[in-house]
Coordinates of C-alpha atoms and ligand atoms in Angstrom, one line a residue:
M1 CA 53.2 -23.2 26.2
T2 CA 50.1 -22.6 24.4
D3 CA 49.1 -26.3 24.6
H4 CA 47.9 -25.1 27.3
L5 CA 45.4 -22.7 26.9
S6 CA 42.0 -22.7 26.9
D7 CA 39.7 -21.4 23.8
L8 CA 38.5 -18.6 26.5
D9 CA 42.6 -17.6 27.0
V10 CA 43.2 -17.6 23.8
A11 CA 39.9 -15.1 23.0
E12 CA 41.7 -13.3 25.2
L13 CA 45.2 -12.7 24.1
F14 CA 44.1 -12.6 20.9
P15 CA 40.9 -10.8 20.0
R16 CA 39.6 -11.6 16.7
T17 CA 39.3 -8.0 15.0
P18 CA 38.2 -7.6 11.2
F19 CA 39.9 -4.1 11.1
S20 CA 43.9 -5.5 10.8
P21 CA 44.8 -4.9 7.5
D22 CA 46.1 -8.1 7.4
A23 CA 42.6 -10.2 9.1
P24 CA 41.7 -12.6 7.2
T25 CA 38.5 -12.3 4.7
P26 CA 36.0 -10.7 6.5
R27 CA 33.0 -13.7 7.7
I28 CA 29.1 -11.3 6.9
S29 CA 26.2 -11.8 8.7
V30 CA 23.1 -10.5 7.3
L31 CA 19.9 -9.6 9.3
G32 CA 16.2 -9.6 7.8
T33 CA 16.3 -12.2 4.8
G34 CA 13.6 -9.8 3.2
Y35 CA 13.9 -8.4 -0.5
L36 CA 17.4 -6.5 0.8
G37 CA 18.6 -9.1 2.7
A38 CA 17.5 -11.7 1.0
T39 CA 19.9 -10.8 -2.5
H40 CA 22.7 -8.7 -0.3
A41 CA 23.3 -12.3 1.8
V42 CA 23.5 -14.1 -2.4
A43 CA 25.6 -11.1 -3.3
M44 CA 27.6 -11.4 -0.4
A45 CA 28.7 -14.9 -0.7
Q46 CA 28.4 -14.7 -5.2
L47 CA 31.8 -12.0 -4.4
G48 CA 33.5 -14.6 -2.5
M49 CA 33.2 -14.7 1.3
E50 CA 31.0 -16.6 3.6
V51 CA 27.7 -15.5 4.9
V52 CA 24.9 -15.9 7.6
G53 CA 21.5 -14.9 6.6
V54 CA 19.8 -13.7 10.3
D55 CA 15.5 -14.3 10.4
T56 CA 13.4 -14.4 13.1
D57 CA 11.1 -15.8 10.6
P58 CA 11.4 -19.9 10.8
H59 CA 9.3 -20.5 7.8
K60 CA 12.0 -17.6 5.5
V61 CA 15.0 -19.5 7.2
A62 CA 14.0 -23.3 6.3
A63 CA 13.0 -21.8 2.6
L64 CA 16.0 -20.2 2.0
A65 CA 18.2 -22.7 3.4
A66 CA 16.7 -25.4 1.4
G67 CA 17.3 -23.0 -1.4
K68 CA 14.1 -21.6 -2.4
V69 CA 13.0 -17.6 -2.2
P70 CA 10.2 -16.8 -0.8
F71 CA 9.4 -14.4 -3.1
F72 CA 9.4 -13.8 -6.9
E73 CA 13.2 -12.3 -8.3
P74 CA 14.6 -12.8 -11.5
G75 CA 18.0 -15.2 -11.3
L76 CA 18.2 -15.0 -7.7
D77 CA 17.0 -18.9 -7.4
E78 CA 19.6 -20.0 -9.5
L79 CA 22.6 -17.9 -7.1
L80 CA 21.2 -19.1 -4.0
E81 CA 21.2 -22.7 -4.4
E82 CA 24.6 -22.3 -6.4
Q83 CA 25.8 -20.4 -3.4
L84 CA 24.1 -22.7 -0.9
A85 CA 26.2 -25.4 -3.0
S86 CA 29.4 -23.5 -2.5
G87 CA 28.7 -23.9 1.0
R88 CA 30.2 -20.0 1.7
L89 CA 26.2 -19.9 2.8
R90 CA 23.6 -20.3 5.3
F91 CA 20.6 -19.2 7.2
T92 CA 19.4 -19.2 10.9
T93 CA 17.5 -17.9 13.2
D94 CA 20.1 -18.0 16.3
V95 CA 21.3 -14.8 15.4
A96 CA 23.9 -15.4 18.8
E97 CA 26.0 -17.8 17.0
A98 CA 25.7 -15.9 13.7
V99 CA 27.2 -12.6 14.9
G100 CA 29.3 -14.5 17.6
W101 CA 30.8 -16.5 13.9
A102 CA 30.7 -13.1 11.9
D103 CA 33.0 -9.8 12.1
V104 CA 30.6 -7.4 9.4
H105 CA 26.9 -7.5 10.9
F106 CA 24.5 -6.0 7.8
V107 CA 21.4 -4.5 8.8
C108 CA 18.3 -4.9 6.2
V109 CA 15.5 -5.1 8.2
G110 CA 12.1 -3.5 7.4
T111 CA 11.4 0.2 7.9
P112 CA 7.6 0.3 7.5
Q113 CA 5.6 3.3 7.6
T114 CA 3.9 3.4 11.1
K115 CA 0.1 3.0 11.5
T116 CA -0.2 6.6 12.9
S117 CA 2.0 8.4 11.0
H118 CA 4.0 9.7 8.3
A119 CA 6.8 8.2 10.4
A120 CA 9.2 4.6 9.8
D121 CA 8.6 2.7 12.2
L122 CA 12.1 1.9 13.5
R123 CA 11.1 -1.1 15.8
F124 CA 12.7 -3.5 13.7
V125 CA 15.8 -1.9 13.0
E126 CA 16.2 -1.2 17.0
A127 CA 16.3 -4.9 17.5
A128 CA 18.2 -6.6 15.3
T129 CA 21.2 -3.9 16.1
T130 CA 20.2 -4.8 20.2
A131 CA 20.2 -8.7 18.8
I132 CA 24.1 -7.7 17.5
A133 CA 25.3 -5.6 20.7
E134 CA 24.2 -7.9 23.1
N135 CA 25.5 -11.1 20.9
L136 CA 29.1 -9.5 20.0
T137 CA 31.4 -12.0 21.0
H138 CA 35.1 -10.1 19.1
D139 CA 35.5 -6.8 17.3
A140 CA 33.1 -6.0 14.8
L141 CA 31.7 -3.8 11.8
I142 CA 28.0 -3.2 11.9
V143 CA 26.6 -1.5 8.6
G144 CA 22.8 -0.3 8.3
K145 CA 21.3 -0.3 4.8
S146 CA 18.1 -0.5 5.6
T147 CA 16.6 2.9 4.7
V148 CA 15.8 4.7 7.7
P149 CA 15.3 8.9 8.9
V150 CA 18.2 11.3 9.4
G151 CA 19.6 10.7 12.8
T152 CA 18.8 7.4 12.9
G153 CA 22.8 5.9 12.7
A154 CA 23.8 8.1 15.5
R155 CA 21.2 7.2 17.8
L156 CA 21.8 3.3 17.3
R157 CA 25.6 4.1 17.8
E158 CA 24.5 5.2 21.6
L159 CA 22.6 2.1 21.5
V160 CA 25.2 -0.5 20.5
A161 CA 27.3 1.9 23.4
R162 CA 24.9 1.4 26.0
T163 CA 24.3 -2.6 24.8
Q164 CA 27.8 -4.0 23.8
P165 CA 30.1 -6.1 26.1
A166 CA 33.1 -4.5 27.8
G167 CA 36.1 -5.0 25.7
V168 CA 34.9 -5.1 22.2
R169 CA 35.6 -2.3 19.7
T170 CA 33.0 -2.0 17.3
E171 CA 31.7 0.9 15.1
L172 CA 27.9 1.6 13.3
V173 CA 28.0 2.9 9.6
W174 CA 25.7 3.7 7.0
N175 CA 25.9 1.5 3.2
P176 CA 22.5 2.1 1.7
E177 CA 21.4 -0.3 -0.6
F178 CA 19.7 0.9 -3.5
L179 CA 18.4 -2.0 -5.2
R180 CA 15.3 -2.4 -7.5
E181 CA 13.1 -5.3 -7.0
G182 CA 13.1 -7.1 -9.9
K183 CA 16.6 -6.6 -10.6
A184 CA 17.8 -6.4 -7.5
V185 CA 20.8 -9.2 -8.5
Q186 CA 22.5 -7.1 -11.1
D187 CA 21.9 -4.6 -8.9
T188 CA 23.9 -5.5 -5.8
L189 CA 26.4 -7.6 -7.6
H190 CA 27.3 -4.2 -9.5
P191 CA 25.9 -1.1 -7.5
D192 CA 26.1 2.0 -9.6
R193 CA 27.4 3.6 -6.2
I194 CA 28.6 2.6 -2.9
V195 CA 27.7 4.8 -0.1
M196 CA 29.9 4.6 2.9
G197 CA 28.2 7.1 5.9
G198 CA 30.3 7.4 9.7
T199 CA 33.5 5.6 8.4
T200 CA 37.0 6.0 10.2
P201 CA 39.5 4.8 7.8
E202 CA 39.6 1.3 9.3
S203 CA 35.7 0.7 8.6
E204 CA 36.3 1.8 5.5
A205 CA 39.4 -0.2 4.4
L206 CA 37.1 -2.7 6.1
L207 CA 34.5 -2.3 3.7
R208 CA 36.1 -1.7 0.6
R209 CA 37.6 -5.3 1.1
V210 CA 34.1 -6.3 1.5
Y211 CA 33.1 -4.5 -1.6
A212 CA 36.5 -4.9 -3.9
G213 CA 34.8 -6.9 -6.5
P214 CA 32.1 -3.7 -7.8
I215 CA 34.7 -1.7 -6.8
A216 CA 37.4 -3.5 -9.2
E217 CA 34.9 -3.0 -11.8
G218 CA 34.5 0.5 -11.3
S219 CA 31.8 1.4 -8.8
P220 CA 32.1 4.6 -7.4
V221 CA 32.5 4.9 -3.5
V222 CA 31.3 7.9 -1.8
V223 CA 32.5 8.6 1.4
C224 CA 30.8 10.8 3.6
D225 CA 29.6 11.0 7.2
L226 CA 26.3 9.3 8.7
P227 CA 23.5 11.9 7.5
T228 CA 24.8 12.6 4.7
A229 CA 24.4 8.5 4.0
E230 CA 21.1 8.3 5.1
L231 CA 20.0 11.1 3.4
V232 CA 21.1 10.3 0.4
K233 CA 18.9 6.5 0.1
V234 CA 15.7 8.8 0.6
S235 CA 16.4 11.6 -1.8
A236 CA 17.0 9.6 -4.4
N237 CA 13.8 7.7 -4.1
A238 CA 12.0 11.4 -3.7
F239 CA 14.2 12.3 -6.5
L240 CA 12.5 9.9 -8.4
A241 CA 8.9 9.9 -7.2
T242 CA 8.9 13.8 -7.9
K243 CA 10.3 13.0 -11.4
I244 CA 7.2 10.8 -12.0
S245 CA 4.6 13.1 -11.1
F246 CA 5.9 15.8 -12.3
I247 CA 5.6 13.4 -15.7
N248 CA 2.1 12.7 -14.6
A249 CA 1.2 16.8 -13.6
I250 CA 2.5 17.4 -17.8
A251 CA -0.3 14.8 -18.9
S252 CA -3.0 16.2 -16.9
V253 CA -1.7 19.2 -18.8
C254 CA -1.3 16.7 -21.8
E255 CA -4.7 15.5 -21.5
A256 CA -6.5 19.3 -21.8
A257 CA -4.8 20.0 -25.0
D258 CA -4.6 17.4 -26.9
A259 CA -0.6 16.9 -27.2
D260 CA 0.4 13.0 -26.2
V261 CA 2.5 12.7 -23.2
T262 CA 4.7 9.5 -24.4
V263 CA 6.0 11.9 -27.2
L264 CA 6.5 14.6 -24.8
A265 CA 8.5 12.1 -22.3
D266 CA 10.9 11.1 -25.7
A267 CA 11.2 14.1 -26.6
L268 CA 12.5 15.5 -23.0
G269 CA 14.3 12.6 -22.5
H270 CA 16.7 12.9 -25.0
D271 CA 18.2 15.9 -23.5
T272 CA 21.2 14.0 -21.3
R273 CA 20.5 16.7 -18.3
I274 CA 16.7 15.2 -18.2
G275 CA 16.5 11.5 -19.0
R276 CA 14.1 9.0 -20.2
Q277 CA 13.9 7.1 -17.4
F278 CA 10.8 7.4 -14.7
L279 CA 9.3 9.6 -17.2
D280 CA 6.8 6.8 -17.9
A281 CA 3.2 8.8 -17.1
G282 CA 0.3 6.7 -15.4
L283 CA -0.3 5.2 -12.6
G284 CA 2.2 6.1 -10.4
F285 CA 4.1 5.0 -8.5
G286 CA 3.5 2.1 -5.7
G287 CA 5.5 -0.7 -3.6
G288 CA 7.6 -1.0 -0.5
C289 CA 9.8 1.8 -0.9
L290 CA 8.7 4.9 -2.3
P291 CA 6.0 5.3 -1.4
K292 CA 6.7 4.9 2.7
D293 CA 9.6 6.6 2.1
I294 CA 9.0 9.8 0.4
R295 CA 6.2 9.8 3.8
A296 CA 9.2 9.0 5.7
L297 CA 11.0 12.1 4.7
M298 CA 8.2 14.4 4.4
H299 CA 7.5 13.7 8.1
R300 CA 11.4 14.2 9.4
A301 CA 11.7 17.4 7.2
N302 CA 9.2 18.7 9.0
E303 CA 10.6 17.8 12.2
L304 CA 13.9 19.2 11.4
G305 CA 11.7 22.7 10.4
A306 CA 12.8 21.8 6.3
H307 CA 9.0 22.8 5.7
Q308 CA 9.6 23.5 2.0
A309 CA 11.0 20.2 1.2
S310 CA 8.0 18.6 2.8
S311 CA 5.8 20.5 1.2
L312 CA 6.8 19.7 -2.1
L313 CA 7.2 16.1 -0.9
Q314 CA 3.4 16.4 -0.4
Q315 CA 2.5 17.5 -3.5
V316 CA 4.3 14.7 -5.3
D317 CA 1.9 12.3 -2.8
E318 CA -0.9 14.6 -3.9
I319 CA -0.3 13.9 -7.4
N320 CA 0.4 10.3 -7.1
M321 CA -2.7 9.3 -5.2
G322 CA -5.1 11.6 -7.5
Q323 CA -3.2 8.9 -10.8
R324 CA -5.4 6.2 -9.0
A325 CA -8.5 8.3 -8.9
R326 CA -8.2 9.4 -12.4
V327 CA -8.2 5.5 -13.5
I328 CA -11.0 4.5 -11.2
E329 CA -13.2 7.9 -13.3
L330 CA -11.3 6.2 -17.1
A331 CA -13.2 3.5 -15.6
L332 CA -16.6 4.6 -14.5
D333 CA -16.6 6.2 -17.9
A334 CA -16.2 3.8 -20.2
C335 CA -19.3 2.1 -18.4
E336 CA -21.4 5.2 -18.5
G337 CA -20.6 6.5 -14.6
S338 CA -21.6 3.2 -13.2
V339 CA -19.5 -0.2 -12.7
L340 CA -22.3 -1.5 -11.0
N341 CA -22.8 -5.2 -11.5
R342 CA -20.5 -4.7 -14.6
R343 CA -17.5 -6.6 -15.4
V344 CA -14.3 -5.4 -15.3
G345 CA -10.7 -7.4 -16.4
V346 CA -7.3 -5.8 -14.1
L347 CA -4.5 -7.3 -16.3
G348 CA -1.7 -6.5 -13.8
A349 CA -1.9 -6.8 -10.0
A350 CA 2.0 -6.1 -8.9
F351 CA 3.2 -3.0 -8.2
K352 CA 5.4 -2.9 -11.3
P353 CA 6.6 -6.1 -13.9
H354 CA 8.9 -8.4 -12.8
T355 CA 8.2 -8.2 -9.6
D356 CA 5.2 -10.5 -6.8
D357 CA 5.6 -7.8 -4.8
V358 CA 1.7 -6.0 -4.1
R359 CA 2.5 -3.9 -1.6
D360 CA 0.7 -0.2 -2.1
S361 CA -0.3 -1.2 -5.6
P362 CA -1.6 1.2 -7.5
A363 CA -3.0 -1.7 -9.4
L364 CA -4.9 -3.4 -6.5
N365 CA -5.6 0.0 -5.3
V366 CA -8.0 0.6 -8.1
A367 CA -8.6 -2.9 -8.4
A368 CA -10.2 -2.8 -4.9
A369 CA -12.1 1.0 -5.5
L370 CA -13.6 -0.6 -8.3
H371 CA -15.2 -3.7 -6.5
L372 CA -16.4 -1.7 -3.7
R373 CA -18.4 0.4 -6.2
G374 CA -19.4 -3.2 -7.2
A375 CA -18.0 -4.1 -9.6
Q376 CA -16.9 -7.6 -10.8
V377 CA -13.6 -7.7 -10.6
T378 CA -11.3 -10.4 -12.2
V379 CA -7.5 -9.6 -12.2
Y380 CA -4.6 -11.7 -13.8
D381 CA -1.2 -11.5 -12.9
P382 CA 2.0 -13.0 -14.3
Q383 CA 3.0 -13.8 -10.9
A384 CA 1.1 -11.5 -8.4
G385 CA -1.6 -13.8 -8.4
D386 CA -0.8 -15.5 -5.1
T387 CA 0.5 -12.6 -3.1
A388 CA -2.3 -10.3 -4.5
R389 CA -5.0 -12.8 -3.3
A390 CA -3.5 -12.9 0.2
S391 CA -4.2 -9.3 0.4
F392 CA -7.3 -9.0 -1.3
P393 CA -9.1 -12.0 -1.2
T394 CA -12.7 -10.8 -1.8
L395 CA -11.5 -9.8 -5.7
G396 CA -12.0 -12.9 -8.7
Y397 CA -8.5 -13.6 -9.7
A398 CA -7.8 -15.5 -13.7
T399 CA -5.2 -17.8 -14.3
D400 CA -4.6 -16.4 -17.7
V401 CA -5.0 -13.0 -19.8
E402 CA -8.1 -14.3 -21.7
E403 CA -10.1 -15.4 -18.9
A404 CA -9.4 -12.2 -17.5
V405 CA -10.8 -10.3 -19.9
E406 CA -14.0 -13.0 -21.0
G407 CA -17.3 -11.4 -20.7
A408 CA -16.1 -7.4 -19.6
D409 CA -17.5 -4.4 -20.2
V410 CA -13.9 -3.0 -19.7
V411 CA -10.6 -4.6 -19.3
L412 CA -7.7 -1.8 -17.7
V413 CA -4.3 -2.7 -17.8
L414 CA -1.9 -1.6 -14.4
T415 CA 0.9 -3.0 -14.8
E416 CA 2.9 -3.4 -17.8
W417 CA 4.1 -7.2 -18.1
D418 CA 5.5 -7.5 -21.7
E419 CA 3.0 -10.5 -22.0
F420 CA 0.2 -7.4 -21.8
L421 CA 1.9 -5.5 -24.2
D422 CA 2.2 -8.3 -26.7
A423 CA -1.3 -9.6 -26.4
E424 CA -3.5 -9.9 -29.2
P425 CA -5.5 -7.1 -29.3
A426 CA -8.1 -9.2 -31.9
R427 CA -8.6 -12.0 -30.3
L428 CA -9.1 -10.2 -26.9
A429 CA -11.8 -8.0 -28.6
S430 CA -13.7 -10.9 -29.3
L431 CA -13.6 -12.4 -25.7
T432 CA -15.4 -9.5 -23.9
R433 CA -18.8 -7.7 -24.1
R434 CA -17.8 -4.7 -25.2
P435 CA -13.9 -3.5 -25.9
H436 CA -13.4 -1.0 -23.5
V437 CA -9.6 -1.1 -22.7
I438 CA -7.8 1.4 -20.8
D439 CA -3.7 1.8 -20.8
A440 CA -3.2 2.7 -17.2
R441 CA 0.6 2.6 -18.0
G442 CA 1.0 3.9 -21.2
R443 CA 2.3 1.6 -23.1
L444 CA 0.5 -0.3 -24.9
D445 CA 0.1 0.8 -29.2
A446 CA -3.3 2.1 -29.6
R447 CA -3.1 2.0 -32.8
R448 CA -2.6 -1.9 -32.9
W449 CA -5.8 -1.6 -30.1
T450 CA -7.9 0.9 -31.9
D451 CA -7.6 -1.4 -35.4
A452 CA -8.8 -4.2 -33.6
G453 CA -12.0 -2.9 -32.5
W454 CA -10.8 -2.0 -28.8
S455 CA -12.2 1.8 -27.5
F456 CA -8.6 3.4 -26.2
A457 CA -8.1 5.9 -23.3
G458 CA -5.3 6.0 -21.9
L459 CA -4.0 9.1 -19.6
G460 CA -2.0 12.3 -21.0
R461 CA -3.0 11.0 -24.5
T462 CA -6.0 11.6 -24.8
A463 CA -5.3 12.0 -29.6
A464 CA -4.5 8.0 -29.0
Ligands
UGA1 C1 12.9 2.1 -6.1 C2 13.8 2.6 -5.8 O1 13.9 2.0 -8.0 C3 15.7 2.0 -5.7 O2 17.3 3.0 -6.0 C4 15.8 1.7 -4.2 O3 16.7 1.4 -3.4 C5 14.2 1.1 -3.9 O4 12.8 1.9 -4.0 C6 14.5 0.9 -2.1 O5 14.8 2.1 -1.5 O6 14.4 0.5 -2.1 P1 11.4 0.0 -6.5 O7 10.9 0.4 -5.4 O8 12.1 -1.8 -6.6 O9 12.9 0.8 -6.7 O10 10.8 0.4 -7.9 P2 10.9 0.9 -8.7 O11 11.7 0.8 -9.9 O12 11.5 2.5 -8.1 O13 9.5 1.4 -9.6 C7 8.9 2.0 -8.6 C8 7.3 2.8 -9.1 O14 7.4 3.4 -9.7 C9 7.0 1.2 -9.4 O15 4.7 1.6 -8.7 C10 6.7 2.0 -11.0 O16 5.8 1.3 -11.4 C11 6.3 3.3 -10.8 N1 7.1 3.8 -12.1 C12 8.1 3.7 -12.6 C13 6.3 4.9 -12.9 O17 5.2 5.3 -12.9 N2 7.0 5.7 -14.2 C14 8.7 5.7 -14.3 O18 8.5 5.9 -14.9 C15 8.9 4.5 -13.1

């Protein structure tokens, strides 16, 4: 009898559902192939699943399909090549084909800040979710990973219900991602927690199958409701931002009192309730996540009437932005009040080391501000030269540290790459016009630099 059934009949008689405990290994689609999505797609393949990565940008898809990660992320290139070769991983712009093929669809698109307010721009999340819902051919689990304001998942559930074809069963859950750029591969393969928000027993079981590897290794699983899962993510970033602004606020007390914030942070960090991480005082936080996430949380908290959370984060943001102004002041001080026609060597453009990401980079912000005040600014970054040049084409760019500091009236260390911490201060001093260094990340060995003839300025360490 079955010999005479068409494909359509088979689909009707045996609708594919990934929710059944004995369904075959789920196939994965990942919508959005930026830092989050590309890493997630590769990691899912590494964990043994068949994966398709989907993006609307044909250039990104072509690069990834050819084994080239379109950004710098340590270890990802190798893993991408390995997984493409395994045959488990592919990339496409054809969302209909990908959604028709896969069982679990991860939404990994960006949620940038809107142009006119602090709110998150949810257009990409909505477009990706709509594309999934419109193209479903069988039961599926939609998993939000993008960072979204609390309440988004509930709205997306309504969108899916309105859009999906009749007869298909879907669930939409939230499973936020906590990966750090620069450590994205490690964080994705070995997450320090797996949050599953808004699951039923069936979708929880399915997600546990997807994450079987990390769970077996001991990654804790937190099962919660949808709004809690959404809030866990933004609260984690808000806490990290608050920790950084706290130490930066204390740094200004240290300066006024002739204390050293780097020693103070070490001492605080020995208290396991506090911990040493994210207590590096300096130029403050930037990047594609912390700044926009705390602003989106401020906005959402205000909408919900939780004004205290919003005003706390407003302070965090203000302290953070103030650090950039402080470093600009230090540069002006080093040049007797004006940088007009002075040469400024800038070491670092990325928002932190081990990435080429310059989104909301404090380093470039300072470099551009000094350029606007008439300085001749030359920037060097071991990885972010190209991305920096694309965003700030009017700055000068060097191909190494020595070229950046040559003839400089002041040198600013704005991103703490090892290459700068390990640099030879005596050799560099001989290249400058005047050996003034501003350590905006608090990571240089002040004694080594002063011994080599540099006048040294830092944040929160006047004594240094
Ligand atoms: C951050 C979070 O750490 C991740 O957990 C989260 O998943 C990610 O955002 C995201 O939402 O996608 P990331 O943006 O990669 O990760 O950067 P972080 O390592 O958190 O650093 C953020 C900024 O804080 C950098 O500019 C860094 O220089 C600065 N920072 C960090 C300090 O100024 N002081 C410190 O002590 C630590």
